[in-house]
C-alpha cells in the first residue's frame, strides 16, 4: 500500500505550493486589513484577474476537468495535494473552476450544456453557485419545498433558497428543486441551470457570516427556465448533488489539513522564541503536548483524506469515509488553530495574525456541507444499518 503521491502529482503539489507562496501569500496582509475594517474577505478585482492570468499561465486551470474541454483530467488523489496547499493561505482565491460544481456538471451535462456551460466554466470565463439549502431544510433534502413544474417546453420554479455563496455574482446557479412531490428526494428531485438575471431569480439579502464571508438568500418567483437547462435526468438530481457534496467535503478535509499544518508551523517557529517565567514556550510540557498531538492528528487526517480520494478514484463506495474525513478534519483543524491562538497569547487574539481568519473559516466549515453531528450520524447509520 503506497501512501505517496506519484512524481507527477507531487510536482503539481509543489507547483501549487509555489503559486501560494509567490502569488497568494503577498496579498494576505491586504485581505486581513480589509476584513479587519469590516469590508469582508475580498480580493481587489485587478489582483483577482492577475491571479487568474498567472494560474492559467502555470497550467493550473481545470486540473480535474475533462481533457475534451481543456482540462487535465486529474484524479481526486492529486486534487487533495492541490487543495492542501491552497488551504494554507487565507487569500480568498480558488483555482478555476471550483471542483464541486465542476464534478456535478461533468456527471450530468448533455452536449448542448457542455458547450454552453461546462467548457466556458473550465476556461474560467464564467462562474457558478449552487442552491440547495432552504430556510426550513438544511442538511435534510427531504424537507426541500422549492418546486419546479413544466409549462410547455419550459420549467417554472417557485421557492426559497439560503446560504448560497456568490449567488449575486455568479454567472449561473445550479438550482435544486422538487419535480415530483410524492417521490421527493428519492426520484423526485431535479437540478436546473439558472442564469444570473433570469426574471424571478431574486436576491433577497446578503448575509454577513463569520470571518468576513457572505452568503445569500434568494426567492424564486415564477422563475422560468428553458427546458434544455434541466441538468441531467428529471427526478434524478439527488445522486449528482451527492457527487458535488462529496467533492466539497474532500476538499474541505484537504483545506483543513493545510490550515492546521500552517498553524502548527507557526507555533513551532514561535515557541522557542517566546519566554515565560524564564523558559521558552518550547520547553513547556503543555506546548510540547499540543505540538505532538497536532502533528499526529494532522498526519492521521492527511492519510485518511488520501485514502478516501484513492477509493473514490477506484470506484469504491466512500459514503462513510467522506463523512468521517469531513467531520474529523474540520474538528481537528479547529482544535489545532485554537491551541495555536492560545500559544500566541494576546497576539493570537488580534487581527494581525491569520489565525483568527482560519478559526472563523473552520467554524463555518464545521457546519457547511453537513454539520459534524450529521456526519457522525451517517457513519453510525451505515455501520449499524439503521435508518434513523
JSON list of C-alpha atoms in Angstrom, two decimals, residues 25-132:
[
{"chain": "A", "resi": 25, "resn": "UNK", "atom": "CA", "xyz": [0.72, 34.98, 0.34]},
{"chain": "A", "resi": 26, "resn": "UNK", "atom": "CA", "xyz": [1.80, 38.55, -0.57]},
{"chain": "A", "resi": 27, "resn": "UNK", "atom": "CA", "xyz": [-1.89, 39.52, -0.84]},
{"chain": "A", "resi": 28, "resn": "UNK", "atom": "CA", "xyz": [-2.89, 38.04, 2.52]},
{"chain": "A", "resi": 29, "resn": "UNK", "atom": "CA", "xyz": [-1.99, 41.08, 4.63]},
{"chain": "A", "resi": 30, "resn": "UNK", "atom": "CA", "xyz": [-4.21, 43.30, 2.49]},
{"chain": "A", "resi": 31, "resn": "UNK", "atom": "CA", "xyz": [-7.07, 40.82, 2.75]},
{"chain": "A", "resi": 32, "resn": "UNK", "atom": "CA", "xyz": [-6.66, 40.72, 6.54]},
{"chain": "A", "resi": 33, "resn": "UNK", "atom": "CA", "xyz": [-6.68, 44.51, 6.74]},
{"chain": "A", "resi": 34, "resn": "UNK", "atom": "CA", "xyz": [-9.87, 44.81, 4.66]},
{"chain": "A", "resi": 35, "resn": "UNK", "atom": "CA", "xyz": [-11.57, 42.18, 6.80]},
{"chain": "A", "resi": 36, "resn": "UNK", "atom": "CA", "xyz": [-10.48, 43.97, 9.99]},
{"chain": "A", "resi": 37, "resn": "UNK", "atom": "CA", "xyz": [-12.00, 47.18, 8.61]},
{"chain": "A", "resi": 38, "resn": "UNK", "atom": "CA", "xyz": [-15.33, 45.43, 8.07]},
{"chain": "A", "resi": 39, "resn": "UNK", "atom": "CA", "xyz": [-15.01, 45.27, 4.29]},
{"chain": "A", "resi": 40, "resn": "UNK", "atom": "CA", "xyz": [-15.19, 41.49, 4.10]},
{"chain": "A", "resi": 41, "resn": "UNK", "atom": "CA", "xyz": [-12.85, 38.81, 2.79]},
{"chain": "A", "resi": 42, "resn": "UNK", "atom": "CA", "xyz": [-12.39, 40.31, -0.63]},
{"chain": "A", "resi": 43, "resn": "UNK", "atom": "CA", "xyz": [-9.80, 40.49, -3.35]},
{"chain": "A", "resi": 44, "resn": "UNK", "atom": "CA", "xyz": [-9.22, 43.56, -5.45]},
{"chain": "A", "resi": 45, "resn": "UNK", "atom": "CA", "xyz": [-10.62, 42.78, -8.95]},
{"chain": "A", "resi": 46, "resn": "UNK", "atom": "CA", "xyz": [-7.28, 43.63, -10.53]},
{"chain": "A", "resi": 47, "resn": "UNK", "atom": "CA", "xyz": [-5.50, 41.20, -8.20]},
{"chain": "A", "resi": 48, "resn": "UNK", "atom": "CA", "xyz": [-8.08, 38.51, -8.99]},
{"chain": "A", "resi": 49, "resn": "UNK", "atom": "CA", "xyz": [-7.58, 38.99, -12.72]},
{"chain": "A", "resi": 50, "resn": "UNK", "atom": "CA", "xyz": [-3.81, 38.84, -12.29]},
{"chain": "A", "resi": 51, "resn": "UNK", "atom": "CA", "xyz": [-4.06, 35.63, -10.27]},
{"chain": "A", "resi": 52, "resn": "UNK", "atom": "CA", "xyz": [-6.27, 34.09, -12.96]},
{"chain": "A", "resi": 53, "resn": "UNK", "atom": "CA", "xyz": [-3.75, 35.01, -15.63]},
{"chain": "A", "resi": 54, "resn": "UNK", "atom": "CA", "xyz": [-0.85, 33.60, -13.62]},
{"chain": "A", "resi": 55, "resn": "UNK", "atom": "CA", "xyz": [-2.70, 30.38, -12.75]},
{"chain": "A", "resi": 56, "resn": "UNK", "atom": "CA", "xyz": [-3.62, 29.91, -16.42]},
{"chain": "A", "resi": 57, "resn": "UNK", "atom": "CA", "xyz": [-0.02, 30.51, -17.44]},
{"chain": "A", "resi": 58, "resn": "UNK", "atom": "CA", "xyz": [1.14, 27.83, -14.99]},
{"chain": "A", "resi": 59, "resn": "UNK", "atom": "CA", "xyz": [-1.41, 25.33, -16.29]},
{"chain": "A", "resi": 60, "resn": "UNK", "atom": "CA", "xyz": [-3.48, 25.36, -13.09]},
{"chain": "A", "resi": 61, "resn": "UNK", "atom": "CA", "xyz": [-6.87, 25.85, -14.73]},
{"chain": "A", "resi": 62, "resn": "UNK", "atom": "CA", "xyz": [-9.26, 22.90, -15.00]},
{"chain": "A", "resi": 63, "resn": "UNK", "atom": "CA", "xyz": [-7.00, 20.47, -13.18]},
{"chain": "A", "resi": 64, "resn": "UNK", "atom": "CA", "xyz": [-9.68, 17.82, -12.67]},
{"chain": "A", "resi": 65, "resn": "UNK", "atom": "CA", "xyz": [-11.81, 18.76, -15.69]},
{"chain": "A", "resi": 66, "resn": "UNK", "atom": "CA", "xyz": [-12.12, 16.53, -18.79]},
{"chain": "A", "resi": 67, "resn": "UNK", "atom": "CA", "xyz": [-9.46, 16.92, -21.42]},
{"chain": "A", "resi": 68, "resn": "UNK", "atom": "CA", "xyz": [-12.02, 17.46, -24.20]},
{"chain": "A", "resi": 69, "resn": "UNK", "atom": "CA", "xyz": [-12.98, 20.80, -22.64]},
{"chain": "A", "resi": 70, "resn": "UNK", "atom": "CA", "xyz": [-9.44, 21.90, -21.88]},
{"chain": "A", "resi": 71, "resn": "UNK", "atom": "CA", "xyz": [-8.86, 20.22, -18.54]},
{"chain": "A", "resi": 72, "resn": "UNK", "atom": "CA", "xyz": [-6.11, 17.93, -17.23]},
{"chain": "A", "resi": 73, "resn": "UNK", "atom": "CA", "xyz": [-8.43, 15.13, -16.04]},
{"chain": "A", "resi": 74, "resn": "UNK", "atom": "CA", "xyz": [-6.56, 14.66, -12.77]},
{"chain": "A", "resi": 75, "resn": "UNK", "atom": "CA", "xyz": [-7.81, 12.17, -10.16]},
{"chain": "A", "resi": 76, "resn": "UNK", "atom": "CA", "xyz": [-9.14, 13.19, -6.78]},
{"chain": "A", "resi": 77, "resn": "UNK", "atom": "CA", "xyz": [-5.96, 11.97, -5.13]},
{"chain": "A", "resi": 78, "resn": "UNK", "atom": "CA", "xyz": [-3.95, 14.62, -6.97]},
{"chain": "A", "resi": 79, "resn": "UNK", "atom": "CA", "xyz": [-6.52, 17.27, -6.05]},
{"chain": "A", "resi": 80, "resn": "UNK", "atom": "CA", "xyz": [-6.10, 16.52, -2.34]},
{"chain": "A", "resi": 81, "resn": "UNK", "atom": "CA", "xyz": [-2.48, 17.66, -2.58]},
{"chain": "A", "resi": 82, "resn": "UNK", "atom": "CA", "xyz": [-3.52, 20.76, -4.52]},
{"chain": "A", "resi": 83, "resn": "UNK", "atom": "CA", "xyz": [-6.22, 21.75, -2.03]},
{"chain": "A", "resi": 84, "resn": "UNK", "atom": "CA", "xyz": [-3.99, 21.17, 0.99]},
{"chain": "A", "resi": 85, "resn": "UNK", "atom": "CA", "xyz": [-1.58, 23.77, -0.37]},
{"chain": "A", "resi": 86, "resn": "UNK", "atom": "CA", "xyz": [-4.41, 26.18, -1.23]},
{"chain": "A", "resi": 87, "resn": "UNK", "atom": "CA", "xyz": [-5.73, 25.82, 2.32]},
{"chain": "A", "resi": 88, "resn": "UNK", "atom": "CA", "xyz": [-2.54, 27.21, 3.82]},
{"chain": "A", "resi": 89, "resn": "UNK", "atom": "CA", "xyz": [-3.28, 30.80, 2.76]},
{"chain": "A", "resi": 90, "resn": "UNK", "atom": "CA", "xyz": [-6.25, 32.98, 3.69]},
{"chain": "A", "resi": 91, "resn": "UNK", "atom": "CA", "xyz": [-6.25, 34.93, 0.43]},
{"chain": "A", "resi": 92, "resn": "UNK", "atom": "CA", "xyz": [-9.72, 34.09, -0.95]},
{"chain": "A", "resi": 93, "resn": "UNK", "atom": "CA", "xyz": [-8.86, 32.58, -4.29]},
{"chain": "A", "resi": 94, "resn": "UNK", "atom": "CA", "xyz": [-9.95, 29.32, -5.91]},
{"chain": "A", "resi": 95, "resn": "UNK", "atom": "CA", "xyz": [-8.20, 27.78, -8.89]},
{"chain": "A", "resi": 96, "resn": "UNK", "atom": "CA", "xyz": [-10.82, 27.83, -11.69]},
{"chain": "A", "resi": 97, "resn": "UNK", "atom": "CA", "xyz": [-13.17, 26.12, -11.83]},
{"chain": "A", "resi": 98, "resn": "UNK", "atom": "CA", "xyz": [-14.37, 25.19, -8.36]},
{"chain": "A", "resi": 99, "resn": "UNK", "atom": "CA", "xyz": [-14.20, 21.39, -8.29]},
{"chain": "A", "resi": 100, "resn": "UNK", "atom": "CA", "xyz": [-17.53, 20.51, -6.57]},
{"chain": "A", "resi": 101, "resn": "UNK", "atom": "CA", "xyz": [-19.78, 22.22, -9.12]},
{"chain": "A", "resi": 102, "resn": "UNK", "atom": "CA", "xyz": [-17.44, 21.09, -11.89]},
{"chain": "A", "resi": 103, "resn": "UNK", "atom": "CA", "xyz": [-17.84, 17.44, -10.97]},
{"chain": "A", "resi": 104, "resn": "UNK", "atom": "CA", "xyz": [-21.60, 17.75, -10.74]},
{"chain": "A", "resi": 105, "resn": "UNK", "atom": "CA", "xyz": [-21.64, 19.25, -14.23]},
{"chain": "A", "resi": 106, "resn": "UNK", "atom": "CA", "xyz": [-19.30, 16.54, -15.51]},
{"chain": "A", "resi": 107, "resn": "UNK", "atom": "CA", "xyz": [-21.73, 13.88, -14.26]},
{"chain": "A", "resi": 108, "resn": "UNK", "atom": "CA", "xyz": [-24.81, 15.40, -15.87]},
{"chain": "A", "resi": 109, "resn": "UNK", "atom": "CA", "xyz": [-24.29, 17.75, -18.84]},
{"chain": "A", "resi": 110, "resn": "UNK", "atom": "CA", "xyz": [-25.55, 16.93, -22.31]},
{"chain": "A", "resi": 111, "resn": "UNK", "atom": "CA", "xyz": [-23.76, 18.10, -25.46]},
{"chain": "A", "resi": 112, "resn": "UNK", "atom": "CA", "xyz": [-25.50, 21.47, -25.54]},
{"chain": "A", "resi": 113, "resn": "UNK", "atom": "CA", "xyz": [-24.83, 22.15, -21.86]},
{"chain": "A", "resi": 114, "resn": "UNK", "atom": "CA", "xyz": [-21.23, 21.00, -22.27]},
{"chain": "A", "resi": 115, "resn": "UNK", "atom": "CA", "xyz": [-20.66, 23.71, -24.85]},
{"chain": "A", "resi": 116, "resn": "UNK", "atom": "CA", "xyz": [-22.72, 26.43, -23.17]},
{"chain": "A", "resi": 117, "resn": "UNK", "atom": "CA", "xyz": [-21.69, 25.86, -19.55]},
{"chain": "A", "resi": 118, "resn": "UNK", "atom": "CA", "xyz": [-19.01, 23.25, -18.89]},
{"chain": "A", "resi": 119, "resn": "UNK", "atom": "CA", "xyz": [-16.40, 24.38, -21.44]},
{"chain": "A", "resi": 120, "resn": "UNK", "atom": "CA", "xyz": [-16.51, 28.10, -20.52]},
{"chain": "A", "resi": 121, "resn": "UNK", "atom": "CA", "xyz": [-16.60, 27.16, -16.83]},
{"chain": "A", "resi": 122, "resn": "UNK", "atom": "CA", "xyz": [-13.40, 25.16, -17.20]},
{"chain": "A", "resi": 123, "resn": "UNK", "atom": "CA", "xyz": [-11.82, 28.03, -19.12]},
{"chain": "A", "resi": 124, "resn": "UNK", "atom": "CA", "xyz": [-12.59, 30.44, -16.30]},
{"chain": "A", "resi": 125, "resn": "UNK", "atom": "CA", "xyz": [-14.89, 32.54, -18.46]},
{"chain": "A", "resi": 126, "resn": "UNK", "atom": "CA", "xyz": [-17.97, 32.03, -16.26]},
{"chain": "A", "resi": 127, "resn": "UNK", "atom": "CA", "xyz": [-18.54, 31.32, -12.57]},
{"chain": "A", "resi": 128, "resn": "UNK", "atom": "CA", "xyz": [-21.13, 29.26, -10.70]},
{"chain": "A", "resi": 129, "resn": "UNK", "atom": "CA", "xyz": [-23.06, 28.94, -7.46]},
{"chain": "A", "resi": 130, "resn": "UNK", "atom": "CA", "xyz": [-25.32, 26.21, -6.13]},
{"chain": "A", "resi": 131, "resn": "UNK", "atom": "CA", "xyz": [-28.67, 26.49, -4.37]},
{"chain": "A", "resi": 132, "resn": "UNK", "atom": "CA", "xyz": [-29.57, 23.53, -2.17]}
]
